[in-house]
């Protein structure tokens, strides 16, 4: 799920929700495929939901016009209580919607619990699907089968203070080594600023350092499929962990203050004018614009290890899927496609700033809104996703990776010891999930 103040969707929240993956009692696939009646849809309630609702209303009106005896009932559900709603829906198909929006980190857990319909055949036959970003497609894929359609994607890049850089004669860093050096220069010259504000609880701010150094969260046994083994304790992953945790010093972002920060905290600090740089998403734009640094910042892709390279970013976002219990399979799949179509995603970008999951639509959006260019460049450079295992829910909700980072930052454990403990916990979660 995408991290965003304006969507009120924090990965911390997604982690807790994912950790509440529902255990179902009766969610068997319906034998019915009614061609008329009412379709129920659950979409997430956003902060400032009216623009989203307007786009959805347009899609619904066209859908109902094309299907004369069909009505669509859309309900916008609070994100922070969705775990309970989804659990109830999976347990009682009669109360379930036909179509549902969900965070892309939830896919594997929801499939494991039998709640989502396999739409591999329909997605493959959909003409627009060929232009779907590969990582976005991966976010609806479990064991080679597809369980929804990507709705939007979000990634992070490097925000920096143009006024501070000009004052100190600095240039945007082109490598991770330059990033660290630049952060130290900023804090040394302006002690009231964090150089690069970082967070010990900011999992997806830390992971680019692991990925850029060649590390992975986990590897699939046999190369693909739902069985995983943690790789967070590999030598290259440990190198990335060391690079990130080394930023928690008195010369940049003191551990006493920064170890407990999450992603939202780091953006809040940057927006308030307390940092020279921050790792934030395209979805962080509105929060920064509303802060003290408006008009005094720019964004570039987060640099990788090699000069001029781009660090892989986590591809967050949301998907829309059909519930396995639907009695309107054909209509529900059609509606899913209409809600995630190129035309709808283009409209959602204009209305909400949601980055499209179709590469051609996204390129057009970036050309129209220059601010999005570094985020589109980051996506084009290659992104990463979480392991497609229901065990990820437990890993995320039990804060395995933040705990690892904080143990290193505090000096309680070495990088080797902390990462090995994290790997053991991850493997336990993968094993228990099956």
Short mmCIF file of N, CA and C in Angstrom, two decimals, residues 129-234:
data_model
loop_
_atom_site.label_atom_id
_atom_site.label_comp_id
_atom_site.label_asym_id
_atom_site.label_seq_id
_atom_site.Cartn_x
_atom_site.Cartn_y
_atom_site.Cartn_z
N UNK A 129 -4.14 -4.73 -20.59
CA UNK A 129 -3.27 -5.32 -19.58
C UNK A 129 -1.82 -5.42 -20.03
N UNK A 130 -1.59 -5.48 -21.33
CA UNK A 130 -0.22 -5.65 -21.84
C UNK A 130 0.68 -4.48 -21.47
N UNK A 131 0.11 -3.34 -21.16
CA UNK A 131 0.90 -2.15 -20.82
C UNK A 131 1.07 -1.95 -19.32
N UNK A 132 0.68 -2.95 -18.54
CA UNK A 132 0.82 -2.86 -17.08
C UNK A 132 2.28 -2.94 -16.67
N UNK A 133 2.69 -2.07 -15.78
CA UNK A 133 4.04 -2.11 -15.25
C UNK A 133 4.31 -3.48 -14.61
N UNK A 134 5.46 -4.11 -14.90
CA UNK A 134 5.73 -5.46 -14.38
C UNK A 134 5.65 -5.59 -12.86
N UNK A 135 6.16 -4.59 -12.14
CA UNK A 135 6.11 -4.68 -10.68
C UNK A 135 4.68 -4.53 -10.18
N UNK A 136 3.89 -3.69 -10.83
CA UNK A 136 2.48 -3.56 -10.45
C UNK A 136 1.76 -4.88 -10.69
N UNK A 137 2.06 -5.52 -11.80
CA UNK A 137 1.45 -6.82 -12.09
C UNK A 137 1.87 -7.85 -11.05
N UNK A 138 3.13 -7.78 -10.62
CA UNK A 138 3.61 -8.69 -9.58
C UNK A 138 2.80 -8.54 -8.30
N UNK A 139 2.31 -7.33 -8.04
CA UNK A 139 1.59 -7.08 -6.79
C UNK A 139 0.21 -7.72 -6.75
N UNK A 140 -0.28 -8.21 -7.90
CA UNK A 140 -1.56 -8.95 -7.91
C UNK A 140 -1.33 -10.43 -8.22
N UNK A 141 -0.08 -10.85 -8.20
CA UNK A 141 0.28 -12.21 -8.60
C UNK A 141 0.72 -13.05 -7.41
N UNK A 142 0.15 -14.23 -7.27
CA UNK A 142 0.55 -15.19 -6.25
C UNK A 142 0.63 -16.56 -6.92
N UNK A 143 1.79 -17.18 -6.82
CA UNK A 143 2.00 -18.50 -7.43
C UNK A 143 1.63 -18.52 -8.91
N UNK A 144 1.97 -17.42 -9.59
CA UNK A 144 1.74 -17.37 -11.03
C UNK A 144 0.33 -17.04 -11.46
N UNK A 145 -0.58 -16.86 -10.51
CA UNK A 145 -1.97 -16.53 -10.83
C UNK A 145 -2.27 -15.09 -10.41
N UNK A 146 -3.20 -14.47 -11.11
CA UNK A 146 -3.53 -13.07 -10.84
C UNK A 146 -4.84 -12.96 -10.08
N UNK A 147 -4.83 -12.08 -9.07
CA UNK A 147 -5.99 -11.94 -8.18
C UNK A 147 -6.44 -10.48 -8.07
N UNK A 148 -6.49 -9.80 -9.19
CA UNK A 148 -6.94 -8.41 -9.19
C UNK A 148 -6.27 -7.65 -10.30
N UNK A 149 -6.51 -6.34 -10.30
CA UNK A 149 -5.92 -5.45 -11.29
C UNK A 149 -5.30 -4.27 -10.56
N UNK A 150 -4.06 -3.89 -10.88
CA UNK A 150 -3.42 -2.75 -10.21
C UNK A 150 -4.21 -1.47 -10.44
N UNK A 151 -4.31 -0.66 -9.38
CA UNK A 151 -5.11 0.57 -9.41
C UNK A 151 -4.22 1.81 -9.47
N UNK A 152 -3.21 1.85 -8.64
CA UNK A 152 -2.21 2.92 -8.72
C UNK A 152 -0.95 2.45 -8.02
N UNK A 153 0.13 3.18 -8.27
CA UNK A 153 1.42 2.81 -7.70
C UNK A 153 2.06 4.05 -7.09
N UNK A 154 2.90 3.84 -6.09
CA UNK A 154 3.60 4.95 -5.46
C UNK A 154 5.03 4.56 -5.11
N UNK A 155 5.98 5.45 -5.34
CA UNK A 155 7.37 5.19 -5.01
C UNK A 155 7.98 6.40 -4.33
N UNK A 156 9.17 6.20 -3.78
CA UNK A 156 9.86 7.26 -3.05
C UNK A 156 11.09 7.74 -3.81
N UNK A 157 11.44 8.99 -3.58
CA UNK A 157 12.63 9.59 -4.17
C UNK A 157 13.22 10.55 -3.14
N UNK A 158 14.21 11.33 -3.55
CA UNK A 158 14.92 12.20 -2.61
C UNK A 158 14.45 13.65 -2.73
N UNK A 159 13.82 14.14 -1.67
CA UNK A 159 13.46 15.55 -1.57
C UNK A 159 14.67 16.30 -1.00
N UNK A 160 14.96 17.49 -1.54
CA UNK A 160 16.06 18.26 -0.97
C UNK A 160 15.73 19.75 -1.01
N UNK A 161 16.32 20.49 -0.08
CA UNK A 161 16.08 21.92 0.06
C UNK A 161 16.94 22.70 -0.93
N UNK A 162 16.32 23.30 -1.91
CA UNK A 162 17.07 24.05 -2.92
C UNK A 162 17.75 25.28 -2.32
N UNK A 163 17.11 25.91 -1.34
CA UNK A 163 17.73 27.09 -0.72
C UNK A 163 18.97 26.72 0.09
N UNK A 164 18.90 25.61 0.81
CA UNK A 164 20.05 25.15 1.60
C UNK A 164 21.19 24.73 0.68
N UNK A 165 20.87 24.01 -0.37
CA UNK A 165 21.90 23.56 -1.30
C UNK A 165 22.57 24.75 -1.97
N UNK A 166 21.79 25.75 -2.34
CA UNK A 166 22.37 26.95 -2.98
C UNK A 166 23.27 27.69 -2.01
N UNK A 167 22.81 27.83 -0.79
CA UNK A 167 23.56 28.56 0.23
C UNK A 167 24.90 27.89 0.51
N UNK A 168 24.93 26.55 0.48
CA UNK A 168 26.15 25.81 0.80
C UNK A 168 26.93 25.38 -0.43
N UNK A 169 26.44 25.74 -1.61
CA UNK A 169 27.14 25.38 -2.84
C UNK A 169 27.12 23.89 -3.12
N UNK A 170 26.03 23.22 -2.79
CA UNK A 170 25.93 21.78 -2.96
C UNK A 170 25.16 21.41 -4.22
N UNK A 171 25.42 20.22 -4.71
CA UNK A 171 24.69 19.65 -5.83
C UNK A 171 23.97 18.40 -5.36
N UNK A 172 22.83 18.03 -5.97
CA UNK A 172 22.14 16.79 -5.59
C UNK A 172 23.11 15.61 -5.69
N UNK A 173 23.16 14.76 -4.68
CA UNK A 173 24.09 13.63 -4.68
C UNK A 173 23.80 12.64 -5.80
N UNK A 174 24.86 12.08 -6.36
CA UNK A 174 24.72 11.13 -7.46
C UNK A 174 25.01 9.70 -7.05
N UNK A 175 25.39 9.48 -5.79
CA UNK A 175 25.62 8.13 -5.28
C UNK A 175 25.28 8.10 -3.80
N UNK A 176 25.18 6.92 -3.23
CA UNK A 176 24.86 6.82 -1.81
C UNK A 176 25.99 7.36 -0.94
N UNK A 177 27.22 7.20 -1.41
CA UNK A 177 28.34 7.77 -0.65
C UNK A 177 28.26 9.29 -0.64
N UNK A 178 27.92 9.89 -1.78
CA UNK A 178 27.74 11.33 -1.85
C UNK A 178 26.55 11.77 -1.01
N UNK A 179 25.51 10.95 -0.96
CA UNK A 179 24.33 11.26 -0.16
C UNK A 179 24.72 11.41 1.31
N UNK A 180 25.48 10.45 1.83
CA UNK A 180 25.91 10.49 3.23
C UNK A 180 26.83 11.69 3.48
N UNK A 181 27.75 11.94 2.54
CA UNK A 181 28.68 13.06 2.71
C UNK A 181 27.94 14.40 2.68
N UNK A 182 26.97 14.50 1.78
CA UNK A 182 26.18 15.73 1.67
C UNK A 182 25.37 15.97 2.93
N UNK A 183 24.81 14.88 3.48
CA UNK A 183 24.04 14.99 4.72
C UNK A 183 24.90 15.54 5.85
N UNK A 184 26.12 15.03 5.95
CA UNK A 184 27.02 15.49 7.01
C UNK A 184 27.41 16.96 6.81
N UNK A 185 27.63 17.37 5.57
CA UNK A 185 27.98 18.76 5.29
C UNK A 185 26.86 19.70 5.70
N UNK A 186 25.63 19.30 5.41
CA UNK A 186 24.48 20.14 5.75
C UNK A 186 24.38 20.33 7.26
N UNK A 187 24.48 19.21 7.99
CA UNK A 187 24.32 19.30 9.44
C UNK A 187 25.48 20.06 10.09
N UNK A 188 26.67 19.90 9.53
CA UNK A 188 27.84 20.60 10.08
C UNK A 188 27.69 22.10 9.90
N UNK A 189 27.18 22.50 8.73
CA UNK A 189 27.04 23.94 8.44
C UNK A 189 25.80 24.54 9.10
N UNK A 190 24.77 23.73 9.27
CA UNK A 190 23.50 24.20 9.85
C UNK A 190 23.07 23.18 10.90
N UNK A 191 23.56 23.34 12.10
CA UNK A 191 23.35 22.33 13.15
C UNK A 191 21.90 22.18 13.58
N UNK A 192 21.06 23.15 13.19
CA UNK A 192 19.64 23.04 13.54
C UNK A 192 18.88 22.16 12.56
N UNK A 193 19.56 21.68 11.50
CA UNK A 193 18.92 20.83 10.50
C UNK A 193 19.47 19.42 10.55
N UNK A 194 18.59 18.43 10.39
CA UNK A 194 19.08 17.10 10.06
C UNK A 194 19.64 17.20 8.64
N UNK A 195 20.73 16.51 8.36
CA UNK A 195 21.23 16.51 7.00
C UNK A 195 20.26 15.77 6.09
N UNK A 196 20.17 14.47 6.30
CA UNK A 196 19.15 13.62 5.69
C UNK A 196 18.34 13.03 6.82
N UNK A 197 17.09 13.42 6.96
CA UNK A 197 16.28 12.89 8.05
C UNK A 197 15.89 11.45 7.72
N UNK A 198 16.20 10.54 8.65
CA UNK A 198 15.94 9.12 8.48
C UNK A 198 15.18 8.58 9.69
N UNK A 199 14.57 7.42 9.54
CA UNK A 199 13.79 6.85 10.63
C UNK A 199 14.10 5.39 10.86
N UNK A 200 14.30 5.04 12.11
CA UNK A 200 14.56 3.64 12.46
C UNK A 200 13.35 2.76 12.27
N UNK A 201 12.17 3.35 12.18
CA UNK A 201 10.94 2.60 11.94
C UNK A 201 10.44 2.80 10.51
N UNK A 202 11.30 3.29 9.65
CA UNK A 202 10.94 3.62 8.27
C UNK A 202 11.45 2.50 7.35
N UNK A 203 10.74 1.39 7.34
CA UNK A 203 11.17 0.21 6.59
C UNK A 203 11.46 0.51 5.13
N UNK A 204 10.53 1.20 4.47
CA UNK A 204 10.68 1.40 3.04
C UNK A 204 11.54 2.60 2.68
N UNK A 205 12.07 3.28 3.70
CA UNK A 205 13.13 4.25 3.48
C UNK A 205 14.48 3.56 3.58
N UNK A 206 14.53 2.49 4.36
CA UNK A 206 15.77 1.74 4.55
C UNK A 206 16.04 0.74 3.44
N UNK A 207 14.98 0.13 2.92
CA UNK A 207 15.16 -0.96 1.97
C UNK A 207 15.92 -0.59 0.70
N UNK A 208 15.78 0.65 0.15
CA UNK A 208 16.58 0.98 -1.02
C UNK A 208 18.08 0.83 -0.81
N UNK A 209 18.53 1.03 0.43
CA UNK A 209 19.95 0.86 0.72
C UNK A 209 20.35 -0.61 0.63
N UNK A 210 19.45 -1.48 1.08
CA UNK A 210 19.69 -2.92 0.97
C UNK A 210 19.67 -3.35 -0.49
N UNK A 211 18.65 -2.95 -1.20
CA UNK A 211 18.50 -3.34 -2.61
C UNK A 211 19.61 -2.77 -3.47
N UNK A 212 20.02 -1.53 -3.22
CA UNK A 212 21.07 -0.91 -4.03
C UNK A 212 22.40 -1.62 -3.86
N UNK A 213 22.59 -2.24 -2.71
CA UNK A 213 23.83 -2.98 -2.45
C UNK A 213 23.74 -4.44 -2.89
N UNK A 214 22.65 -4.79 -3.57
CA UNK A 214 22.51 -6.15 -4.10
C UNK A 214 21.76 -7.10 -3.20
N UNK A 215 21.24 -6.60 -2.06
CA UNK A 215 20.52 -7.45 -1.12
C UNK A 215 19.06 -7.61 -1.49
N UNK A 216 18.42 -8.55 -0.82
CA UNK A 216 16.99 -8.81 -1.00
C UNK A 216 16.35 -9.04 0.36
N UNK A 217 15.04 -8.84 0.44
CA UNK A 217 14.31 -9.19 1.65
C UNK A 217 14.27 -10.70 1.81
N UNK A 218 13.97 -11.39 0.72
CA UNK A 218 13.85 -12.85 0.75
C UNK A 218 13.99 -13.37 -0.68
N UNK A 219 14.26 -14.64 -0.79
CA UNK A 219 14.33 -15.28 -2.11
C UNK A 219 13.31 -16.41 -2.16
N UNK A 220 12.72 -16.59 -3.34
CA UNK A 220 11.74 -17.65 -3.52
C UNK A 220 12.45 -18.99 -3.69
N UNK A 221 12.00 -19.98 -2.96
CA UNK A 221 12.59 -21.31 -3.09
C UNK A 221 12.27 -21.85 -4.48
N UNK A 222 13.28 -22.33 -5.16
CA UNK A 222 13.07 -22.84 -6.51
C UNK A 222 12.96 -21.74 -7.54
N UNK A 223 13.15 -20.48 -7.12
CA UNK A 223 13.15 -19.38 -8.07
C UNK A 223 11.84 -18.63 -8.18
N UNK A 224 10.71 -19.23 -7.84
CA UNK A 224 9.42 -18.54 -7.90
C UNK A 224 8.42 -19.29 -7.05
N UNK A 225 7.27 -18.68 -6.87
CA UNK A 225 6.25 -19.35 -6.09
C UNK A 225 6.21 -18.86 -4.67
N UNK A 226 5.23 -19.33 -3.91
CA UNK A 226 4.93 -18.75 -2.62
C UNK A 226 5.79 -19.17 -1.46
N UNK A 227 6.82 -19.99 -1.64
CA UNK A 227 7.67 -20.42 -0.54
C UNK A 227 8.95 -19.59 -0.56
N UNK A 228 9.26 -18.96 0.57
CA UNK A 228 10.38 -18.02 0.62
C UNK A 228 11.35 -18.32 1.75
N UNK A 229 12.58 -17.87 1.55
CA UNK A 229 13.62 -17.92 2.57
C UNK A 229 14.19 -16.51 2.73
N UNK A 230 14.33 -16.05 3.96
CA UNK A 230 14.86 -14.71 4.20
C UNK A 230 16.27 -14.57 3.64
N UNK A 231 16.55 -13.38 3.10
CA UNK A 231 17.90 -13.08 2.61
C UNK A 231 18.43 -11.81 3.27
N UNK A 232 17.75 -11.35 4.32
CA UNK A 232 18.11 -10.08 4.94
C UNK A 232 19.44 -10.16 5.67
N UNK A 233 19.93 -11.38 5.93
CA UNK A 233 21.21 -11.53 6.62
C UNK A 233 22.36 -11.86 5.68
N UNK A 234 22.14 -11.75 4.37
CA UNK A 234 23.22 -12.01 3.42
C UNK A 234 24.28 -10.91 3.55
#
